[in-house]
């Protein structure tokens, strides 16, 4: 089928599964970001944004060809953030990401003051960022106006399958936490500056993901 984005004020960024494959492997991490910024950001801002994506110190001078799949995915996500947007379409954005990188992405999306359409097999990730679930059931798309816990509660068979995969002693999927956007000016667009937040309980215990 075909989907059209309506509205003159919609600024969309699209992250596809193989986004990292189009990167120039001969460039360094820093040079890639400078090229993507195209003069819109100061050096200190670029370094701050890279730091949030776990690129610190001399790692910014590594050539992309020397990076792991997860590191390349982080570079691709980081460059996407440089383009202002109020609509993000993310296709399996957590592929190849380690736990700290996933938590960083979760927090950035939680504070994003726009619309996010995400396709993901990572149920825990979905439970952290989605407040509406669209599921394909009997060849039809059904919309659930709630988070992933709400969706599970409405589907007992699926809920049982998910809960059977929980690990003893590890907290399962809970309701989506409400967050307070401290600085709307910073969060308005997904790009253009380093994303910082006033979130007090930053991060998620790694053990929670063992049951995903």
mmCIF file of C-alpha atoms in Angstrom:
data_model
loop_
_atom_site.group_PDB
_atom_site.id
_atom_site.type_symbol
_atom_site.label_atom_id
_atom_site.label_comp_id
_atom_site.label_asym_id
_atom_site.label_seq_id
_atom_site.Cartn_x
_atom_site.Cartn_y
_atom_site.Cartn_z
ATOM 1 C CA UNK A 1 0.000 0.000 0.000
ATOM 2 C CA UNK A 2 0.882 3.657 -0.011
ATOM 3 C CA UNK A 3 1.055 6.094 2.882
ATOM 4 C CA UNK A 4 1.219 9.830 2.347
ATOM 5 C CA UNK A 5 2.353 12.358 4.932
ATOM 6 C CA UNK A 6 -0.086 15.252 4.953
ATOM 7 C CA UNK A 7 0.411 18.741 6.273
ATOM 8 C CA UNK A 8 2.936 21.389 5.321
ATOM 9 C CA UNK A 9 4.287 21.608 8.862
ATOM 10 C CA UNK A 10 5.275 17.942 9.134
ATOM 11 C CA UNK A 11 9.039 17.430 9.283
ATOM 12 C CA UNK A 12 9.808 13.720 9.096
ATOM 13 C CA UNK A 13 12.955 11.758 9.810
ATOM 14 C CA UNK A 14 13.072 8.109 8.768
ATOM 15 C CA UNK A 15 15.413 5.514 10.271
ATOM 16 C CA UNK A 16 15.502 2.234 8.364
ATOM 17 C CA UNK A 17 16.953 -1.075 9.497
ATOM 18 C CA UNK A 18 19.993 -0.816 7.242
ATOM 19 C CA UNK A 19 20.556 2.890 7.882
ATOM 20 C CA UNK A 20 24.126 2.251 9.013
ATOM 21 C CA UNK A 21 24.969 0.564 5.688
ATOM 22 C CA UNK A 22 24.947 3.887 3.818
ATOM 23 C CA UNK A 23 27.599 5.507 6.012
ATOM 24 C CA UNK A 24 30.971 6.422 4.530
ATOM 25 C CA UNK A 25 33.284 3.929 6.218
ATOM 26 C CA UNK A 26 36.388 5.986 5.399
ATOM 27 C CA UNK A 27 35.236 8.924 7.521
ATOM 28 C CA UNK A 28 35.744 9.240 11.253
ATOM 29 C CA UNK A 29 32.850 9.506 13.677
ATOM 30 C CA UNK A 30 33.563 13.195 14.230
ATOM 31 C CA UNK A 31 33.943 13.987 10.528
ATOM 32 C CA UNK A 32 30.657 12.199 9.811
ATOM 33 C CA UNK A 33 28.890 14.366 12.357
ATOM 34 C CA UNK A 34 30.507 17.573 11.100
ATOM 35 C CA UNK A 35 29.402 16.763 7.564
ATOM 36 C CA UNK A 36 25.850 15.999 8.712
ATOM 37 C CA UNK A 37 25.706 19.184 10.810
ATOM 38 C CA UNK A 38 26.688 21.250 7.748
ATOM 39 C CA UNK A 39 27.771 24.213 9.857
ATOM 40 C CA UNK A 40 24.581 24.322 11.952
ATOM 41 C CA UNK A 41 26.335 23.263 15.179
ATOM 42 C CA UNK A 42 29.429 24.339 17.037
ATOM 43 C CA UNK A 43 32.197 21.824 17.723
ATOM 44 C CA UNK A 44 31.312 21.688 21.423
ATOM 45 C CA UNK A 45 27.667 20.912 20.608
ATOM 46 C CA UNK A 46 28.680 18.089 18.282
ATOM 47 C CA UNK A 47 30.951 16.594 20.938
ATOM 48 C CA UNK A 48 28.182 16.875 23.530
ATOM 49 C CA UNK A 49 25.736 15.048 21.268
ATOM 50 C CA UNK A 50 28.315 12.360 20.480
ATOM 51 C CA UNK A 51 28.905 11.946 24.193
ATOM 52 C CA UNK A 52 25.229 11.212 24.710
ATOM 53 C CA UNK A 53 25.563 8.480 22.106
ATOM 54 C CA UNK A 54 28.486 7.043 24.071
ATOM 55 C CA UNK A 55 31.241 8.371 21.795
ATOM 56 C CA UNK A 56 33.735 10.027 24.104
ATOM 57 C CA UNK A 57 37.434 10.846 24.075
ATOM 58 C CA UNK A 58 39.446 9.432 21.212
ATOM 59 C CA UNK A 59 36.579 7.213 20.029
ATOM 60 C CA UNK A 60 35.295 10.137 17.959
ATOM 61 C CA UNK A 61 38.415 9.824 15.790
ATOM 62 C CA UNK A 62 37.767 6.198 14.869
ATOM 63 C CA UNK A 63 36.951 5.467 11.248
ATOM 64 C CA UNK A 64 33.477 4.025 10.766
ATOM 65 C CA UNK A 65 34.967 0.976 9.081
ATOM 66 C CA UNK A 66 36.550 0.038 12.417
ATOM 67 C CA UNK A 67 33.283 0.236 14.384
ATOM 68 C CA UNK A 68 31.022 -2.596 15.434
ATOM 69 C CA UNK A 69 27.497 -2.929 14.081
ATOM 70 C CA UNK A 70 26.090 -1.381 17.241
ATOM 71 C CA UNK A 71 28.482 1.565 17.094
ATOM 72 C CA UNK A 72 27.581 2.213 13.453
ATOM 73 C CA UNK A 73 23.897 2.143 14.396
ATOM 74 C CA UNK A 74 24.592 4.748 17.079
ATOM 75 C CA UNK A 75 26.349 6.979 14.545
ATOM 76 C CA UNK A 76 23.379 6.650 12.191
ATOM 77 C CA UNK A 77 20.930 7.579 14.961
ATOM 78 C CA UNK A 78 23.148 10.453 16.014
ATOM 79 C CA UNK A 79 23.301 11.933 12.509
ATOM 80 C CA UNK A 80 19.522 11.622 12.226
ATOM 81 C CA UNK A 81 19.152 13.776 15.324
ATOM 82 C CA UNK A 82 20.864 16.641 13.539
ATOM 83 C CA UNK A 83 17.848 17.125 11.267
ATOM 84 C CA UNK A 84 14.944 18.920 13.021
ATOM 85 C CA UNK A 85 11.755 16.863 12.928
ATOM 86 C CA UNK A 86 8.361 16.565 14.581
ATOM 87 C CA UNK A 87 7.658 13.102 13.164
ATOM 88 C CA UNK A 88 10.025 10.155 13.555
ATOM 89 C CA UNK A 89 9.526 6.865 11.709
ATOM 90 C CA UNK A 90 11.842 4.255 13.212
ATOM 91 C CA UNK A 91 12.167 0.756 11.770
ATOM 92 C CA UNK A 92 13.799 -1.581 14.324
ATOM 93 C CA UNK A 93 15.941 1.198 15.835
ATOM 94 C CA UNK A 94 17.333 -1.032 18.611
ATOM 95 C CA UNK A 95 18.947 -3.548 16.252
ATOM 96 C CA UNK A 96 22.631 -3.960 17.228
ATOM 97 C CA UNK A 97 22.316 -1.530 20.149
ATOM 98 C CA UNK A 98 23.665 -2.539 23.548
ATOM 99 C CA UNK A 99 21.738 -1.837 26.744
ATOM 100 C CA UNK A 100 23.244 1.616 27.535
ATOM 101 C CA UNK A 101 22.548 2.753 23.968
ATOM 102 C CA UNK A 102 18.962 1.466 24.168
ATOM 103 C CA UNK A 103 18.418 3.349 27.407
ATOM 104 C CA UNK A 104 19.804 6.519 25.836
ATOM 105 C CA UNK A 105 17.412 6.146 22.895
ATOM 106 C CA UNK A 106 14.480 5.407 25.209
ATOM 107 C CA UNK A 107 15.094 8.591 27.180
ATOM 108 C CA UNK A 108 15.506 10.716 24.050
ATOM 109 C CA UNK A 109 12.173 9.435 22.695
ATOM 110 C CA UNK A 110 10.399 9.827 26.032
ATOM 111 C CA UNK A 111 11.251 13.525 25.988
ATOM 112 C CA UNK A 112 10.686 14.033 22.271
ATOM 113 C CA UNK A 113 7.951 16.637 21.845
ATOM 114 C CA UNK A 114 6.499 15.194 18.654
ATOM 115 C CA UNK A 115 5.080 12.016 17.123
ATOM 116 C CA UNK A 116 6.973 8.732 16.893
ATOM 117 C CA UNK A 117 6.017 5.743 14.751
ATOM 118 C CA UNK A 118 8.198 2.812 15.751
ATOM 119 C CA UNK A 119 8.307 -0.765 14.493
ATOM 120 C CA UNK A 120 10.197 -3.005 16.906
ATOM 121 C CA UNK A 121 10.466 -6.613 18.061
ATOM 122 C CA UNK A 122 11.884 -5.372 21.389
ATOM 123 C CA UNK A 123 8.856 -5.505 23.682
ATOM 124 C CA UNK A 124 10.606 -3.827 26.592
ATOM 125 C CA UNK A 125 11.699 -0.955 24.368
ATOM 126 C CA UNK A 126 8.123 -0.550 23.092
ATOM 127 C CA UNK A 127 6.830 -0.562 26.667
ATOM 128 C CA UNK A 128 9.176 2.337 27.486
ATOM 129 C CA UNK A 129 8.295 4.646 24.592
ATOM 130 C CA UNK A 130 4.830 3.856 23.164
ATOM 131 C CA UNK A 131 1.499 5.201 24.443
ATOM 132 C CA UNK A 132 -0.523 3.788 21.524
ATOM 133 C CA UNK A 133 -0.221 0.277 20.073
ATOM 134 C CA UNK A 134 -1.248 -0.795 16.562
ATOM 135 C CA UNK A 135 -1.395 -4.566 16.099
ATOM 136 C CA UNK A 136 -2.227 -6.685 13.078
ATOM 137 C CA UNK A 137 -4.953 -9.151 14.006
ATOM 138 C CA UNK A 138 -6.741 -11.388 11.476
ATOM 139 C CA UNK A 139 -5.250 -9.384 8.586
ATOM 140 C CA UNK A 140 -6.549 -6.123 10.064
ATOM 141 C CA UNK A 141 -4.806 -3.358 11.972
ATOM 142 C CA UNK A 142 -6.312 -2.786 15.410
ATOM 143 C CA UNK A 143 -5.483 0.319 17.425
ATOM 144 C CA UNK A 144 -5.158 0.198 21.205
ATOM 145 C CA UNK A 145 -5.211 3.616 22.865
ATOM 146 C CA UNK A 146 -2.814 2.712 25.641
ATOM 147 C CA UNK A 147 0.717 1.522 26.353
ATOM 148 C CA UNK A 148 2.090 -1.993 25.873
ATOM 149 C CA UNK A 149 0.858 -3.107 29.314
ATOM 150 C CA UNK A 150 -2.633 -1.950 28.315
ATOM 151 C CA UNK A 151 -2.333 -3.956 25.086
ATOM 152 C CA UNK A 152 -1.246 -7.065 27.019
ATOM 153 C CA UNK A 153 -4.142 -6.709 29.447
ATOM 154 C CA UNK A 154 -6.556 -6.635 26.497
ATOM 155 C CA UNK A 155 -5.075 -9.809 25.009
ATOM 156 C CA UNK A 156 -4.895 -12.553 27.617
ATOM 157 C CA UNK A 157 -3.374 -15.153 25.268
ATOM 158 C CA UNK A 158 -0.570 -12.819 24.214
ATOM 159 C CA UNK A 159 -0.089 -11.649 27.795
ATOM 160 C CA UNK A 160 0.427 -15.241 28.902
ATOM 161 C CA UNK A 161 3.027 -15.829 26.175
ATOM 162 C CA UNK A 162 4.958 -12.700 27.164
ATOM 163 C CA UNK A 163 4.820 -13.360 30.893
ATOM 164 C CA UNK A 164 5.967 -16.949 30.409
ATOM 165 C CA UNK A 165 9.250 -15.533 29.136
ATOM 166 C CA UNK A 166 9.905 -13.522 32.270
ATOM 167 C CA UNK A 167 12.963 -14.461 34.310
ATOM 168 C CA UNK A 168 12.467 -15.191 38.006
ATOM 169 C CA UNK A 169 13.389 -12.207 40.129
ATOM 170 C CA UNK A 170 13.246 -9.762 37.224
ATOM 171 C CA UNK A 171 10.547 -7.118 37.015
ATOM 172 C CA UNK A 172 8.216 -7.597 34.049
ATOM 173 C CA UNK A 173 6.632 -5.075 31.719
ATOM 174 C CA UNK A 174 4.866 -2.275 33.601
ATOM 175 C CA UNK A 175 2.809 0.732 32.576
ATOM 176 C CA UNK A 176 4.597 3.462 30.653
ATOM 177 C CA UNK A 177 6.045 6.068 32.986
ATOM 178 C CA UNK A 178 4.861 9.626 32.571
ATOM 179 C CA UNK A 179 7.717 12.084 32.216
ATOM 180 C CA UNK A 180 7.795 15.830 32.573
ATOM 181 C CA UNK A 181 9.372 17.765 29.727
ATOM 182 C CA UNK A 182 11.483 20.330 31.532
ATOM 183 C CA UNK A 183 12.643 22.398 28.583
ATOM 184 C CA UNK A 184 10.245 22.470 25.633
ATOM 185 C CA UNK A 185 12.673 24.532 23.561
ATOM 186 C CA UNK A 186 15.241 21.744 23.691
ATOM 187 C CA UNK A 187 12.785 18.892 23.162
ATOM 188 C CA UNK A 188 10.692 20.486 20.432
ATOM 189 C CA UNK A 189 12.765 19.142 17.567
ATOM 190 C CA UNK A 190 14.612 15.858 17.383
ATOM 191 C CA UNK A 191 17.856 17.455 16.269
ATOM 192 C CA UNK A 192 19.861 20.607 16.006
ATOM 193 C CA UNK A 193 21.354 20.466 19.492
ATOM 194 C CA UNK A 194 22.454 18.043 22.129
ATOM 195 C CA UNK A 195 19.477 16.566 23.912
ATOM 196 C CA UNK A 196 19.594 16.965 27.657
ATOM 197 C CA UNK A 197 16.870 16.309 30.172
ATOM 198 C CA UNK A 198 15.841 16.896 33.720
ATOM 199 C CA UNK A 199 14.838 13.276 34.232
ATOM 200 C CA UNK A 200 15.677 12.309 37.782
ATOM 201 C CA UNK A 201 15.566 8.504 37.544
ATOM 202 C CA UNK A 202 17.832 8.240 34.506
ATOM 203 C CA UNK A 203 18.483 4.765 33.163
ATOM 204 C CA UNK A 204 16.885 1.370 33.584
ATOM 205 C CA UNK A 205 18.388 -1.516 35.465
ATOM 206 C CA UNK A 206 19.967 -3.875 32.986
ATOM 207 C CA UNK A 207 18.389 -6.907 34.620
ATOM 208 C CA UNK A 208 14.941 -5.841 33.464
ATOM 209 C CA UNK A 209 15.878 -6.685 29.885
ATOM 210 C CA UNK A 210 16.753 -10.303 30.599
ATOM 211 C CA UNK A 211 13.109 -11.249 30.214
ATOM 212 C CA UNK A 212 12.628 -9.599 26.824
#
